[in-house]
Coordinates of C-alpha atoms in Angstrom, one line a residue:
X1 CA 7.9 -4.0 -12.6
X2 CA 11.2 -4.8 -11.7
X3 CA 13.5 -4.5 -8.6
X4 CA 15.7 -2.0 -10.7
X5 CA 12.0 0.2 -11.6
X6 CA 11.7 1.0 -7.8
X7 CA 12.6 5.2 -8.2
X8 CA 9.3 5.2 -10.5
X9 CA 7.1 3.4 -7.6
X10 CA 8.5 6.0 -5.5
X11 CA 7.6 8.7 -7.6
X12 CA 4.3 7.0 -8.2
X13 CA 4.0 7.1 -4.7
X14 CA 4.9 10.4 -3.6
X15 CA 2.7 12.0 -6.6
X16 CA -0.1 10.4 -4.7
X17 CA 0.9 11.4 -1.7
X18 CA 0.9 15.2 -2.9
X19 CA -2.6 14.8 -4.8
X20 CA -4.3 13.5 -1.7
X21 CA -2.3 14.5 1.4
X22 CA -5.6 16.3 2.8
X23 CA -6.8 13.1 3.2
X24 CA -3.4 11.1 4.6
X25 CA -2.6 13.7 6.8
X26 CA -6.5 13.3 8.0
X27 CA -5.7 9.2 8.4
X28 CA -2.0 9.4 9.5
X29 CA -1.4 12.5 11.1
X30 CA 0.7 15.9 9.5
X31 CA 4.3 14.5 10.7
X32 CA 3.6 10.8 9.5
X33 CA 2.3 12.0 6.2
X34 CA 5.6 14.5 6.1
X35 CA 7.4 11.3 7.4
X36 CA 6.6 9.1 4.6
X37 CA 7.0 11.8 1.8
X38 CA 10.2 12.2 3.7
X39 CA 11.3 8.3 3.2
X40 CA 9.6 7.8 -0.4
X41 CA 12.7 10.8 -1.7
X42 CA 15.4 9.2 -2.7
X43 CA 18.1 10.7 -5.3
X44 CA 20.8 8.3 -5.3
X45 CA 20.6 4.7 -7.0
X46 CA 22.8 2.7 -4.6
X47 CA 21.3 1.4 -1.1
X48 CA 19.1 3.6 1.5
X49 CA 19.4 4.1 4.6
X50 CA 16.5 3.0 7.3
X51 CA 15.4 6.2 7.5
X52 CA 14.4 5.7 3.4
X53 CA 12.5 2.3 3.7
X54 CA 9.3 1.6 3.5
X55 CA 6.7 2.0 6.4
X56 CA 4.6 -0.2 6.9
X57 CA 1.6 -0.3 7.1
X58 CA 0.5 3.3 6.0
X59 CA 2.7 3.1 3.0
X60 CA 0.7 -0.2 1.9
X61 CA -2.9 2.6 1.8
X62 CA -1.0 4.8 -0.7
X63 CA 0.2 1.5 -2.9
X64 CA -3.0 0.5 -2.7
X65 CA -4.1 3.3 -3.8
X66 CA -1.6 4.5 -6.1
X67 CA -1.5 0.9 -8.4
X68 CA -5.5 0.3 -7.8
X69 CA -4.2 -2.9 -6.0
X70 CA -5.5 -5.5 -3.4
X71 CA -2.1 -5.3 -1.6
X72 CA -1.0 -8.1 1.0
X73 CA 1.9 -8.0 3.7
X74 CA 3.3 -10.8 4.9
X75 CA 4.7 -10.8 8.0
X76 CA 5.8 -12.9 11.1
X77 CA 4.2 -10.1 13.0
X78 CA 0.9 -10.2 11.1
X79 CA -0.5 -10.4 7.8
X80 CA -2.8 -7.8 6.4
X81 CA -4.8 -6.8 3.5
X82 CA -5.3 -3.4 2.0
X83 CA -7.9 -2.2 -0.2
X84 CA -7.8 0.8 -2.0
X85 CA -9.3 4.0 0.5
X86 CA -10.6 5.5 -2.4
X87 CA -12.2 4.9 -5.5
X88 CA -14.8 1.9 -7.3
X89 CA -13.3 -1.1 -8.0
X90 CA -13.0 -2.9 -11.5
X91 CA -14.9 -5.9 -11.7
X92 CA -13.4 -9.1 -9.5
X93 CA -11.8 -10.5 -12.6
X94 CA -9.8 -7.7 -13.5
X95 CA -8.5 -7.0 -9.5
X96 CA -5.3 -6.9 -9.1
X97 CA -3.4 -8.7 -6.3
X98 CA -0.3 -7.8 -5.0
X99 CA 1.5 -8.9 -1.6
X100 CA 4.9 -8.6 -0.1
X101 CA 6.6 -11.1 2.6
X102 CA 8.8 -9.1 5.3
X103 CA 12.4 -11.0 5.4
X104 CA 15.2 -10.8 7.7
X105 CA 13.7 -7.9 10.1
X106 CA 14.7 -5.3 7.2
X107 CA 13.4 -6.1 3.4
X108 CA 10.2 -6.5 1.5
X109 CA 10.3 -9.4 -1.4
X110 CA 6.9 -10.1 -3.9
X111 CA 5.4 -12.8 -3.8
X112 CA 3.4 -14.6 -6.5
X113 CA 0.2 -16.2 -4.6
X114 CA -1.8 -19.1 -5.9
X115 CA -5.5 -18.5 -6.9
X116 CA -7.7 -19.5 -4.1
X117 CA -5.1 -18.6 -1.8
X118 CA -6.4 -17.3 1.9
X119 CA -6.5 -13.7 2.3
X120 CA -5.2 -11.7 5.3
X121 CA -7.3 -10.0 7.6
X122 CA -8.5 -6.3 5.8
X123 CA -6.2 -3.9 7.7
X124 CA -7.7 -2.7 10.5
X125 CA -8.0 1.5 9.6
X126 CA -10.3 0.6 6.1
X127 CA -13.3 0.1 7.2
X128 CA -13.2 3.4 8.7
X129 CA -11.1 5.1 6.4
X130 CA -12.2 4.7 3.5
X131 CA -14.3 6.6 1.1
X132 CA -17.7 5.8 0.7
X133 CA -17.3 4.9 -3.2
X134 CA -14.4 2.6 -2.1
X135 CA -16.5 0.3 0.2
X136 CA -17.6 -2.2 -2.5
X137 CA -13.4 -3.2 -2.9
X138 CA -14.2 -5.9 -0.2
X139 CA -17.0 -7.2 -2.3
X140 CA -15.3 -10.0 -4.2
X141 CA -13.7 -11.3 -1.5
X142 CA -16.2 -11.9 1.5
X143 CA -19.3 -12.3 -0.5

C-alpha cells in the first residue's frame, strides 16, 4: 500500500489490537497496550504529533501479526526481526517480507530487500511470546 493508505494500517492495526488485547496486554503490559491503541487513533489527515507515531518495537508484533508478515526494522540502534506471535505460517514461498529503515531520529521508510539478503536477529520477546502454533514461522529461515 501506499504512503497515502496509512489510516487503513492503522485501523488494521487497532482492530487487532482490540481482538487480541488479552494477549498484548499479557506481553506489554495494560498501559502500553492502552498506549499504543492510544497512538494508532488518529482522525485528522495532515501530520501527527509524536505522541501519534509508531512504537517501536511492540507495534512491529501487532504488524506482524495483523499483515501475516516477516517484519524487519532497520535501525542505527539495532536491527530486528519479527515473526508473527500467533498463528501457522504459509509455506516459505508464499512468506511475506516486510522491513522498515528508521531515518532522521523520527520516521519510518520501506524498504525493498534483495532475495538472499541477511536477516536481523528474531526480536528478542518471540521466542517466549509466542504461541505454540506460531513456532514453525522461524522455520524457513534458520533451517
Amino acid at each position: 500500500m501506499g504512503e497515502d493508505k496509512w489510516p487503513i494500517v492503522r485501523q488494521t492495526l487497532i482492530q487487532e489490537l482490540d481482538t487480541e488485547f488479552g494477549m498484548y496486554s499479557s506481553i506489554f503490559g495494560i498501559a502500553e497496550a492502552n498506549e499504543i491503541r492510544y497512538a494508532l487513533q488518529v482522525t485528522s489527515g495532515g501530520p501527527v504529533g509524536e505522541d501519534k507515531r509508531m512504537i517501536f518495537p511492540n507495534m512491529a508484533y501487532i504488524i506482524s501479526i495483523a499483515y501475516k508478515v516477516v517484519f524487519m526494522t532497520l535501525a542505527v540502534s539495532g536491527c530486528n526481526t519479527f515473526f508473527p506471535l500467533r498463528g501457522s505460517h504459509n509455506p516459505p514461498a508464499l512468506h511475506k517480507r516486510m522491513a522498515v529503515a528508521f531515518v532522521n531520529k523520527n520516521h519510518f521508510i520501506g524498504v525493498v530487500l534483495r532475495d538472499g539478503h541477511p536477516m536481523p536477529l528474531t526480536a528478542h520477546m518471540w521466542p517466549y511470546k509466542r504461541r505454540d502454533e506460531a513456532k514453525t514461522w522461524v522455520d524457513p529461515y534458520f533451517a
